[in-house]
Each structure stands twice: as C-alpha cells, then as structure tokens.
mmCIF file of C-alpha atoms in Angstrom:
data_model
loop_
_atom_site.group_PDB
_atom_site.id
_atom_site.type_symbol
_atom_site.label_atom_id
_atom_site.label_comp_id
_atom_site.label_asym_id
_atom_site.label_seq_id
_atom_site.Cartn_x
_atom_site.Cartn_y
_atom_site.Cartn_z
ATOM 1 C CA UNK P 7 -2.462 -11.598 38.578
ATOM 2 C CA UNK P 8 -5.734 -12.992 37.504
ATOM 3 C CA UNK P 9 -9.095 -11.693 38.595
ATOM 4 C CA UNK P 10 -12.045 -13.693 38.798
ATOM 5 C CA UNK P 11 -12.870 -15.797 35.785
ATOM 6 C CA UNK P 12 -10.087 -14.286 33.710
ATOM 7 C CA UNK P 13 -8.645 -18.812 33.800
ATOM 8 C CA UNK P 14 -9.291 -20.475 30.675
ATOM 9 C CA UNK P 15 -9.841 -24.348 31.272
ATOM 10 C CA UNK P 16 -8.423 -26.696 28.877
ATOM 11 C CA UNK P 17 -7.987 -24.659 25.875
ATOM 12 C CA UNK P 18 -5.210 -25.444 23.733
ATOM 13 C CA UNK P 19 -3.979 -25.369 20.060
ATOM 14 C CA UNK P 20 -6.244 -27.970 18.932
ATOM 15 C CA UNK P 21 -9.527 -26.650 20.333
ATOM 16 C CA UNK P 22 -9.269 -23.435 18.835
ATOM 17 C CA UNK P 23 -7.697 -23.667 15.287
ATOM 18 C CA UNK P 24 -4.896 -22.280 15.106
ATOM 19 C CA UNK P 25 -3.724 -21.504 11.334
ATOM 20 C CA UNK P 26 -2.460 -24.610 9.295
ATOM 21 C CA UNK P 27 -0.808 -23.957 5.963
ATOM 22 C CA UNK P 28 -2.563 -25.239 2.142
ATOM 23 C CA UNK P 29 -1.069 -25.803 -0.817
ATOM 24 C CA UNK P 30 -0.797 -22.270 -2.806
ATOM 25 C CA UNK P 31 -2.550 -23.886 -5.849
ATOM 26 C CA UNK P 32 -4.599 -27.458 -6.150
ATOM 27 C CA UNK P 33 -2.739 -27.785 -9.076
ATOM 28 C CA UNK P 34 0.772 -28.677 -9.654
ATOM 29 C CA UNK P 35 3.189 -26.229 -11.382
ATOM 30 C CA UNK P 36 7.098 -26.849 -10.970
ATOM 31 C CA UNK P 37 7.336 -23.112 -11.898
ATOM 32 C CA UNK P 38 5.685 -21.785 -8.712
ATOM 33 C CA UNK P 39 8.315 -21.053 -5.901
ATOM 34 C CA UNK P 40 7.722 -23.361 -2.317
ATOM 35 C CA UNK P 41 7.016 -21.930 0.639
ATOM 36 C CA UNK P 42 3.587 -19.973 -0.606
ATOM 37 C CA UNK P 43 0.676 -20.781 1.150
ATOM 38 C CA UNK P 44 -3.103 -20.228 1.472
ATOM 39 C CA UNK P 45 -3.540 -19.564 5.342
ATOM 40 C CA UNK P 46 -6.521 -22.074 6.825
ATOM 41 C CA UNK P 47 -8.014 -19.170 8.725
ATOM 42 C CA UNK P 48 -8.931 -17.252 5.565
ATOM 43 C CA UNK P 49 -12.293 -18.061 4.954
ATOM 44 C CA UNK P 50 -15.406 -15.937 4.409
ATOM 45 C CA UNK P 51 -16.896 -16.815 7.757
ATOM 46 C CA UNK P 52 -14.084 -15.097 9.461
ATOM 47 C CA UNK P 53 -14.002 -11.964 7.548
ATOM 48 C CA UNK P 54 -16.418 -9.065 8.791
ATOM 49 C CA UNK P 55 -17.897 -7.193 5.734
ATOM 50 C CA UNK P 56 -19.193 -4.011 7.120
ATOM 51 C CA UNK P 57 -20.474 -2.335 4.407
ATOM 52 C CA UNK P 58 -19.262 -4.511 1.830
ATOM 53 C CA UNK P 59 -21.803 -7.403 1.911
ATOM 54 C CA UNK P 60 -22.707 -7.307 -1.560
ATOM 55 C CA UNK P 61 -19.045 -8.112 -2.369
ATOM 56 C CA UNK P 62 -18.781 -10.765 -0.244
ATOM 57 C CA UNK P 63 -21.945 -12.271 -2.112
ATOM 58 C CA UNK P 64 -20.740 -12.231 -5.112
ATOM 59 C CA UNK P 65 -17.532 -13.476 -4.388
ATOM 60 C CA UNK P 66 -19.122 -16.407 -2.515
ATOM 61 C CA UNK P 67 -21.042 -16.892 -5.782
ATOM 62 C CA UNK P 68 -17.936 -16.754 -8.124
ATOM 63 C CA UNK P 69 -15.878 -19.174 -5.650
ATOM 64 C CA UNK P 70 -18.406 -22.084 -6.667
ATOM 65 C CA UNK P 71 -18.664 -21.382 -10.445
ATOM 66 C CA UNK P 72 -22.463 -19.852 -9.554
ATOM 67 C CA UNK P 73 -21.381 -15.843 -10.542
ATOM 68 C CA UNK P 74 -19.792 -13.451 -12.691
ATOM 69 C CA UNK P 75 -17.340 -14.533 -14.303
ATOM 70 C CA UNK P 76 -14.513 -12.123 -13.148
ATOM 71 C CA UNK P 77 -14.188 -10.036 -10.282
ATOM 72 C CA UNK P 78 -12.570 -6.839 -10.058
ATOM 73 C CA UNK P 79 -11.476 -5.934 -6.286
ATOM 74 C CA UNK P 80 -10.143 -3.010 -5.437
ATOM 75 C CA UNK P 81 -9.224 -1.632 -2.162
ATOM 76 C CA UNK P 82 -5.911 0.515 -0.197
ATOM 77 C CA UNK P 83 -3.974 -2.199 1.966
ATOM 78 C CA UNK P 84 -5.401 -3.620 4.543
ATOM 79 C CA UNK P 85 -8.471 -4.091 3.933
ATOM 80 C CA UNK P 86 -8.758 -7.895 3.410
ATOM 81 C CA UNK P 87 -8.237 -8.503 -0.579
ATOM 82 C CA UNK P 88 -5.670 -11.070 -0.057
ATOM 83 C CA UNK P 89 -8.250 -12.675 2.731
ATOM 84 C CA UNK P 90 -11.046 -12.809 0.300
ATOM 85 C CA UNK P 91 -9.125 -14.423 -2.346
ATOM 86 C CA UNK P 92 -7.637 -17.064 -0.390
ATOM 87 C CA UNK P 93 -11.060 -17.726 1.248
ATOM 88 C CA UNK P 94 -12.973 -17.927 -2.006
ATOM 89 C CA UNK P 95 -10.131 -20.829 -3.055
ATOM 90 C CA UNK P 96 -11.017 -22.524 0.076
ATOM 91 C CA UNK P 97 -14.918 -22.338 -0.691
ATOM 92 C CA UNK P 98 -14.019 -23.403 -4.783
ATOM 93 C CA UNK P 99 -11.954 -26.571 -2.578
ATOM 94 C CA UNK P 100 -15.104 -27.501 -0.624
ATOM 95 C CA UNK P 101 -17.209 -27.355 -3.266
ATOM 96 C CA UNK P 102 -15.088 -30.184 -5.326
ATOM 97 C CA UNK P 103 -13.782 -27.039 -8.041
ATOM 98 C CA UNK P 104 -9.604 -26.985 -8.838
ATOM 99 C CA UNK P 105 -8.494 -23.032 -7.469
ATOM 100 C CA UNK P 106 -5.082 -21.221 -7.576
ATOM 101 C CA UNK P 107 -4.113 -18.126 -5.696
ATOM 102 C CA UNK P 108 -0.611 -16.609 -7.459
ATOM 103 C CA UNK P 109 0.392 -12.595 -5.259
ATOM 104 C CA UNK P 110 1.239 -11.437 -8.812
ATOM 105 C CA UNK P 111 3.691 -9.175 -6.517
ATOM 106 C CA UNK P 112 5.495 -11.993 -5.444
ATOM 107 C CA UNK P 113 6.450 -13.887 -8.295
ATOM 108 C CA UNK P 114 7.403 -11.089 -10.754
ATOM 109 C CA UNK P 115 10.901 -12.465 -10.706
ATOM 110 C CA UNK P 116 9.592 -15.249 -12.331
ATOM 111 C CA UNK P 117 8.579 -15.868 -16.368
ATOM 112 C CA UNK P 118 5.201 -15.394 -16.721
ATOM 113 C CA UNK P 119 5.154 -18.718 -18.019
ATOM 114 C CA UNK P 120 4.124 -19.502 -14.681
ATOM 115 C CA UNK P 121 0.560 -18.510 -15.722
ATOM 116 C CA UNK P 122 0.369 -21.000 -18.722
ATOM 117 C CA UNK P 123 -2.188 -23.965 -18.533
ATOM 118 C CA UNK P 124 -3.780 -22.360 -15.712
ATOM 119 C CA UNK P 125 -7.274 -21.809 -17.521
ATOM 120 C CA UNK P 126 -7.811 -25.931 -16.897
ATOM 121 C CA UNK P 127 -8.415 -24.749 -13.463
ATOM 122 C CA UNK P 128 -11.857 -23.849 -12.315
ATOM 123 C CA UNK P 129 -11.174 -20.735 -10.562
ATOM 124 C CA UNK P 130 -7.760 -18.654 -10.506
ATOM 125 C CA UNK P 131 -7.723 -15.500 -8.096
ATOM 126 C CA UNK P 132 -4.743 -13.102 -8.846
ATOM 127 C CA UNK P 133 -3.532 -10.918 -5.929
ATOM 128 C CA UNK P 134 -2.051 -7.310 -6.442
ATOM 129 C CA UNK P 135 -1.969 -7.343 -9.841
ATOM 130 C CA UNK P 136 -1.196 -3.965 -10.462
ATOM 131 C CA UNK P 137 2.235 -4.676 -9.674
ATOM 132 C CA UNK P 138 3.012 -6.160 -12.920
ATOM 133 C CA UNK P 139 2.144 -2.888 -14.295
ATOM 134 C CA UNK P 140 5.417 -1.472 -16.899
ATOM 135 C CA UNK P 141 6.224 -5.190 -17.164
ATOM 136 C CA UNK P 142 5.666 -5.644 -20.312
ATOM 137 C CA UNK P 143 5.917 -9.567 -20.579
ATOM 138 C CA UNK P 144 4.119 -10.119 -17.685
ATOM 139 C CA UNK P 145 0.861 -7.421 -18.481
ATOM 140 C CA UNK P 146 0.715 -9.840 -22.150
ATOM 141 C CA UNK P 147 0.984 -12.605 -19.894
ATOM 142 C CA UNK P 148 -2.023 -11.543 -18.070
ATOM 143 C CA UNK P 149 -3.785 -10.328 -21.054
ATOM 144 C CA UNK P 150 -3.157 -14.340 -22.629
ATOM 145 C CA UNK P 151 -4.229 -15.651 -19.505
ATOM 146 C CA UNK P 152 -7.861 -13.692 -19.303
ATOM 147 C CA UNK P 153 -8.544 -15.339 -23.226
ATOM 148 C CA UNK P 154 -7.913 -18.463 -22.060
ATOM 149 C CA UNK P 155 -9.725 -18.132 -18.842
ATOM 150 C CA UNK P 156 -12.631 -16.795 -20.658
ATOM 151 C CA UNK P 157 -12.598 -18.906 -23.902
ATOM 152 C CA UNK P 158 -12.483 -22.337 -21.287
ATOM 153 C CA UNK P 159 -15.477 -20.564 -19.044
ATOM 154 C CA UNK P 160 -13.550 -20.608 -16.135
ATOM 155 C CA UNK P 161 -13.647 -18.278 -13.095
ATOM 156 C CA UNK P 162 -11.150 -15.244 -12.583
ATOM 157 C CA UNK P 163 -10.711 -12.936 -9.561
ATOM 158 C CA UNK P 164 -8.545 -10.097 -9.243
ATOM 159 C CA UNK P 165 -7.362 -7.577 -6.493
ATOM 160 C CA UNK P 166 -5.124 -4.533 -6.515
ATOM 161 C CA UNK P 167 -4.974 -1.474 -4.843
ATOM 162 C CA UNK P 168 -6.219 0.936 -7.772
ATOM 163 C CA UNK P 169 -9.071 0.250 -10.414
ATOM 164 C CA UNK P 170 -7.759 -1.874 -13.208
ATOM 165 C CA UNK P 171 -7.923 1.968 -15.127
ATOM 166 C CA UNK P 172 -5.486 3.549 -12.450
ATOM 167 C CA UNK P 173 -3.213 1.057 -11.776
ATOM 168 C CA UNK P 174 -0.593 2.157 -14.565
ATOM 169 C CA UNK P 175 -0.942 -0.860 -16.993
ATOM 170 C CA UNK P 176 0.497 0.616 -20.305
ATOM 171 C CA UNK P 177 -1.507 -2.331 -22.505
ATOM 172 C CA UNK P 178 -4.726 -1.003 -23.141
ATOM 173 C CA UNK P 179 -6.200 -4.153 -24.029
ATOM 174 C CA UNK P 180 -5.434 -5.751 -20.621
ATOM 175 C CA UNK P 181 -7.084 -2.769 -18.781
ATOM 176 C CA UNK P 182 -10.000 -3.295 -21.276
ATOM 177 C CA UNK P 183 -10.381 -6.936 -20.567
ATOM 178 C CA UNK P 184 -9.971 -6.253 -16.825
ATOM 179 C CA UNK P 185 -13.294 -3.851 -16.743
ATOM 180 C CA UNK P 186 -15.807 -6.554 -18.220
ATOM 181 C CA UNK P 187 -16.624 -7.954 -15.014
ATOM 182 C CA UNK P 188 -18.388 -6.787 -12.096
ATOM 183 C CA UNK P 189 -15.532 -4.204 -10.364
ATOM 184 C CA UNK P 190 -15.791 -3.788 -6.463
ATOM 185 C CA UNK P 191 -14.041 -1.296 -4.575
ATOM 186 C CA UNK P 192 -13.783 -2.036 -0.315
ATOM 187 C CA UNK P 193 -15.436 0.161 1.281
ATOM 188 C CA UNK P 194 -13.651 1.300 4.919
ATOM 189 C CA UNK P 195 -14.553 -0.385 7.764
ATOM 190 C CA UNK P 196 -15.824 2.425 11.013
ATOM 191 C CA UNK P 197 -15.066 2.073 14.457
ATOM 192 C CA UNK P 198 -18.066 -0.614 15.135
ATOM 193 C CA UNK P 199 -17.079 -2.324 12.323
ATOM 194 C CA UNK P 200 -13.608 -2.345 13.370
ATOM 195 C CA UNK P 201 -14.894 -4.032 17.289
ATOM 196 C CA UNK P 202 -17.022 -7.011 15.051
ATOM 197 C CA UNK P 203 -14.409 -7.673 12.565
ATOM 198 C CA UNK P 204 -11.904 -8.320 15.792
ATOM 199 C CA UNK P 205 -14.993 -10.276 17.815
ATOM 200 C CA UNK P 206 -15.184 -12.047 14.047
ATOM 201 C CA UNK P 207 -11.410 -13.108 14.289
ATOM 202 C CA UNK P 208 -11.583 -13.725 18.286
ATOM 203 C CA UNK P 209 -14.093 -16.534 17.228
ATOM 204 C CA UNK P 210 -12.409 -17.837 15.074
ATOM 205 C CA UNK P 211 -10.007 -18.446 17.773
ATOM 206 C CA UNK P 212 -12.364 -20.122 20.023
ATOM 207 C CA UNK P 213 -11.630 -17.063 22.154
ATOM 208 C CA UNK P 214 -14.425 -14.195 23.382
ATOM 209 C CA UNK P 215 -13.306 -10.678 23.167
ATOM 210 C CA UNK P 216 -15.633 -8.507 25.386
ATOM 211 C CA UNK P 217 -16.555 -4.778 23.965
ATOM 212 C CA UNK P 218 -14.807 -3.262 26.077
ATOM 213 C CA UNK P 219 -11.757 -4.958 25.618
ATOM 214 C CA UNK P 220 -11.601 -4.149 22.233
ATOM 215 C CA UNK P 221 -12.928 -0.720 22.692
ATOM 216 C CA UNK P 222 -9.587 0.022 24.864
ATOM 217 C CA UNK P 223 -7.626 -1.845 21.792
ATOM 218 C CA UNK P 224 -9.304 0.837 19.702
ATOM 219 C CA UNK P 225 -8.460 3.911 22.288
ATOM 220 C CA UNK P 226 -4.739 2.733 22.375
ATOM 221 C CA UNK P 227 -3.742 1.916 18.574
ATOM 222 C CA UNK P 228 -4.157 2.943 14.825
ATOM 223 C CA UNK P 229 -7.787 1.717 13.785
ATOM 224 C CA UNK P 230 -6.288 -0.121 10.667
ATOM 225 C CA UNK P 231 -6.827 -3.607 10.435
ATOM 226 C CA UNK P 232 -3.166 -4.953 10.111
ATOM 227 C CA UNK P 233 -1.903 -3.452 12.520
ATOM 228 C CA UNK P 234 -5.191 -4.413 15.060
ATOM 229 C CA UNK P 235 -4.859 -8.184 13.852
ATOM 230 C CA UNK P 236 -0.947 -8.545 14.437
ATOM 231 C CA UNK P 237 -1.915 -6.995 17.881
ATOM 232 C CA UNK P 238 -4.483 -9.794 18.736
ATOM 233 C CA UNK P 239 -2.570 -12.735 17.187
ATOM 234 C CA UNK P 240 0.252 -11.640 20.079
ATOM 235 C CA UNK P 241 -2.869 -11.585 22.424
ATOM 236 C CA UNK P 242 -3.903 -14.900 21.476
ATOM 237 C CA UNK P 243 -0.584 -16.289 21.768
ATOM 238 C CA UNK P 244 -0.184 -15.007 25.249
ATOM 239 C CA UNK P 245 -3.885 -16.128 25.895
ATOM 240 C CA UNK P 246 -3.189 -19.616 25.115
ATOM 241 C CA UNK P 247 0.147 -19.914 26.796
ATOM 242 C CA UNK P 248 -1.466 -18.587 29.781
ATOM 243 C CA UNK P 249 -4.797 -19.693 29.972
ATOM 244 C CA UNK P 250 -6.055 -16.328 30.503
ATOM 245 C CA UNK P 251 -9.331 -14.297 28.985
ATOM 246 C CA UNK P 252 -8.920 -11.230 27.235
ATOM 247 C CA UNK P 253 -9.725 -9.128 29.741
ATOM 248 C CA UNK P 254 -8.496 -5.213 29.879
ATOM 249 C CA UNK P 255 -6.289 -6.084 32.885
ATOM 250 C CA UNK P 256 -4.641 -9.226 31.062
ATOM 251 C CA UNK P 257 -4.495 -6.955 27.894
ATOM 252 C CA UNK P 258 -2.318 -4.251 29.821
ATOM 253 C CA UNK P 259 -0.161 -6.483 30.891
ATOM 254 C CA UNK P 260 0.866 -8.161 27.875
ATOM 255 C CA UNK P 261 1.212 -5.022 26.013
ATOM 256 C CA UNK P 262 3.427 -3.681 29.109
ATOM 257 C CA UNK P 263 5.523 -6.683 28.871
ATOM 258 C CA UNK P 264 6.135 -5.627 25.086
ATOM 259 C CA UNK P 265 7.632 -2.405 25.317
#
C-alpha cells in the first residue's frame, strides 16, 4: 500500500539512465571476445571516494593524458577498481583520447597477442591483472606491453587485488616495471561512507534515497558494496515498475516479496 508521497510521477527508463552498454575498447581488435562491455553508469561522478579522494584525482588526471603515467590500484573486491577503470575510459572518450579496458581475468584463455598494437592507444586500463600471474606467456606479454606503452608515452592503469609485489608474478622484471608509477591502495569505505556512496548511486538513478532508508539497508545486510548495490539495482527495478519512492515501508515489502 502506498503512504503519502511514496507515487513517483512520470518516471521511466529514459528519465533516469538506466545502464546502456559501450564498446569494450575504441579500438578494433578481432582478437577480443564480443559480448564485453564498459557499463555507461561507470563514471567518476557516480563513484563515492570516501577516503580515497586523492586517487580519484589522479586517476581523473591520468584519464585525459594530464598525470602519471601509470597507475597502480590496488584494493580486496569490491571496492570499485573495475568502476574506476571503466570510468576513467569514459572520461579519456570525452576528452577526444582512444581508451581500452581488457579484465586480464577474463581473457586468459586467449593469446596474449590480444595485447599487441595496443600502445597506439592513448590510454589502456588493465583489470585484475594479477590473475595472469604463473602464466608465463601472458606476464611477458604484459611486460612487452608496458615498453611499448611507455616508449609511445601513452597512459597505463592497472588494478588487482594485491600490490604488483604480492600478487605472485614469477617475472621480476614485470613486477619491477609495475612499481614505477604512482601505486594506490583503496582504502575501506565506513558506515557513512557506505549511506553516500548508495545516495551517490540513487542519483545516478534519478531516484532519492532518504537516510534512513539506507540506514535500515545497512541494519539488515553485509556492509560490502556488492552485495548493497545488487540490493538497490532490485530496488530500483521495483521502484520504476511501480512508481514508488524508496521509502522503508516500500523497501520491506520488496525484500519480503524476495524471500
């Protein structure tokens, strides 16, 4: 039932942006499998940085060729690498600069062939890179690719779980070229943080998420972010089928309708 105000007039998919999918790369490669994306809703403005602001800086830098030259991030899952990356290909896009986002995870199956030719781009961010660790062709892949990215000038930026000196690699020179950049490691977001970054997302949205709607969120589930996001993107859906605010009532409902 809804209570006063709780009606949303004329919102719809349109009006509040609801996630389109990009090209993975502005370049062309007949290597790189279909069906990988950059998600439109990635984009620094919708990321909360908590205590991580001087990150965000420089990565907003490096996106438009005005930084370091490499960027180390590290951080435990969840916390928004894979965000930042795609974002800062977005802001290299807007600013008229050729980007590439490769999940290193994802395409191990592949030759790393697929990194050839991809220093003519302007800025190439690698996601969870530590997976390629014990692959040999694929850490001399890497190790090629950083030359050429830093012989042509161009921009690299990197995320994995560990530092680039924990994540396993057994070619010393990779780890070695890895650490002469500026290294970052996320800091974890607490509970206020964790109420902005979801008001951060609801806006997104074109949706308001009072406190103390999120505050019950918080009461009721794990703090991470994953697992708080997938929650609201259900609550959004249900919000825009139904026209309905995001109220604690409306919440309860949606979530008792789950189980």
């Amino acid at each position: 039932m809804s209570g006063p105000g709780d009606n949303v007039p004329g919102r719809s998919v349109a009006a509040r942006g609801r996630t389109l999918l990009q090209p993975l790369s502005m370049n062309s490669n007949p290597q790189l499998p279909l069906g990988l994306a950059l998600q439109d809703s990635a984009r620094f403005e919708s990321y909360f940085p908590g205590l991580n602001d001087e990150l965000l800086q420089h990565l907003q830098l490096a996106a438009t060729g005005n930084g370091e030259r490499l960027v180390y991030v590290a951080g435990s899952p969840g916390m928004g690498k894979t965000h930042l990356l795609q974002a800062a290909c977005h802001n290299a896009s807007q600013a008229g600069r050729s980007a590439s986002y490769l999940p290193v995870r994802e395409l191990l199956t592949l030759a790393p062939t697929v990194l050839e030719d991809l220093e003519q781009l302007d800025l190439i961010c690698l996601d969870d890179v530590s997976a390629a660790a014990g692959h040999a062709d694929w850490e001399t892949g890497l190790f090629d690719l950083f030359n050429r990215v830093r012989a042509a000038d161009k921009t690299l930026l990197v995320a994995a779980e560990q530092r680039a000196d924990q994540c396993g690699f057994k070619l010393p020179d990779l780890v070695s070229r890895l650490g002469w950049g500026v290294t970052y490691t996320l800091k974890p977001l607490g509970d206020e943080d964790v109420i902005a970054s979801l008001a951060c997302r609801a806006r997104g949205r074109g949706l308001d998420l009072p406190e103390e709607t999120a505050q019950f969120l918080l009461r009721r589930f794990p703090r991470d972010l994953p697992t708080l996001f997938a929650l609201f993107d259900t609550l959004d859906t249900a919000s825009l089928i139904e026209q309905r605010r995001l109220t604690i009532p409306f919440v309860k409902s949606v979530l008792d309708n789950k189980r």
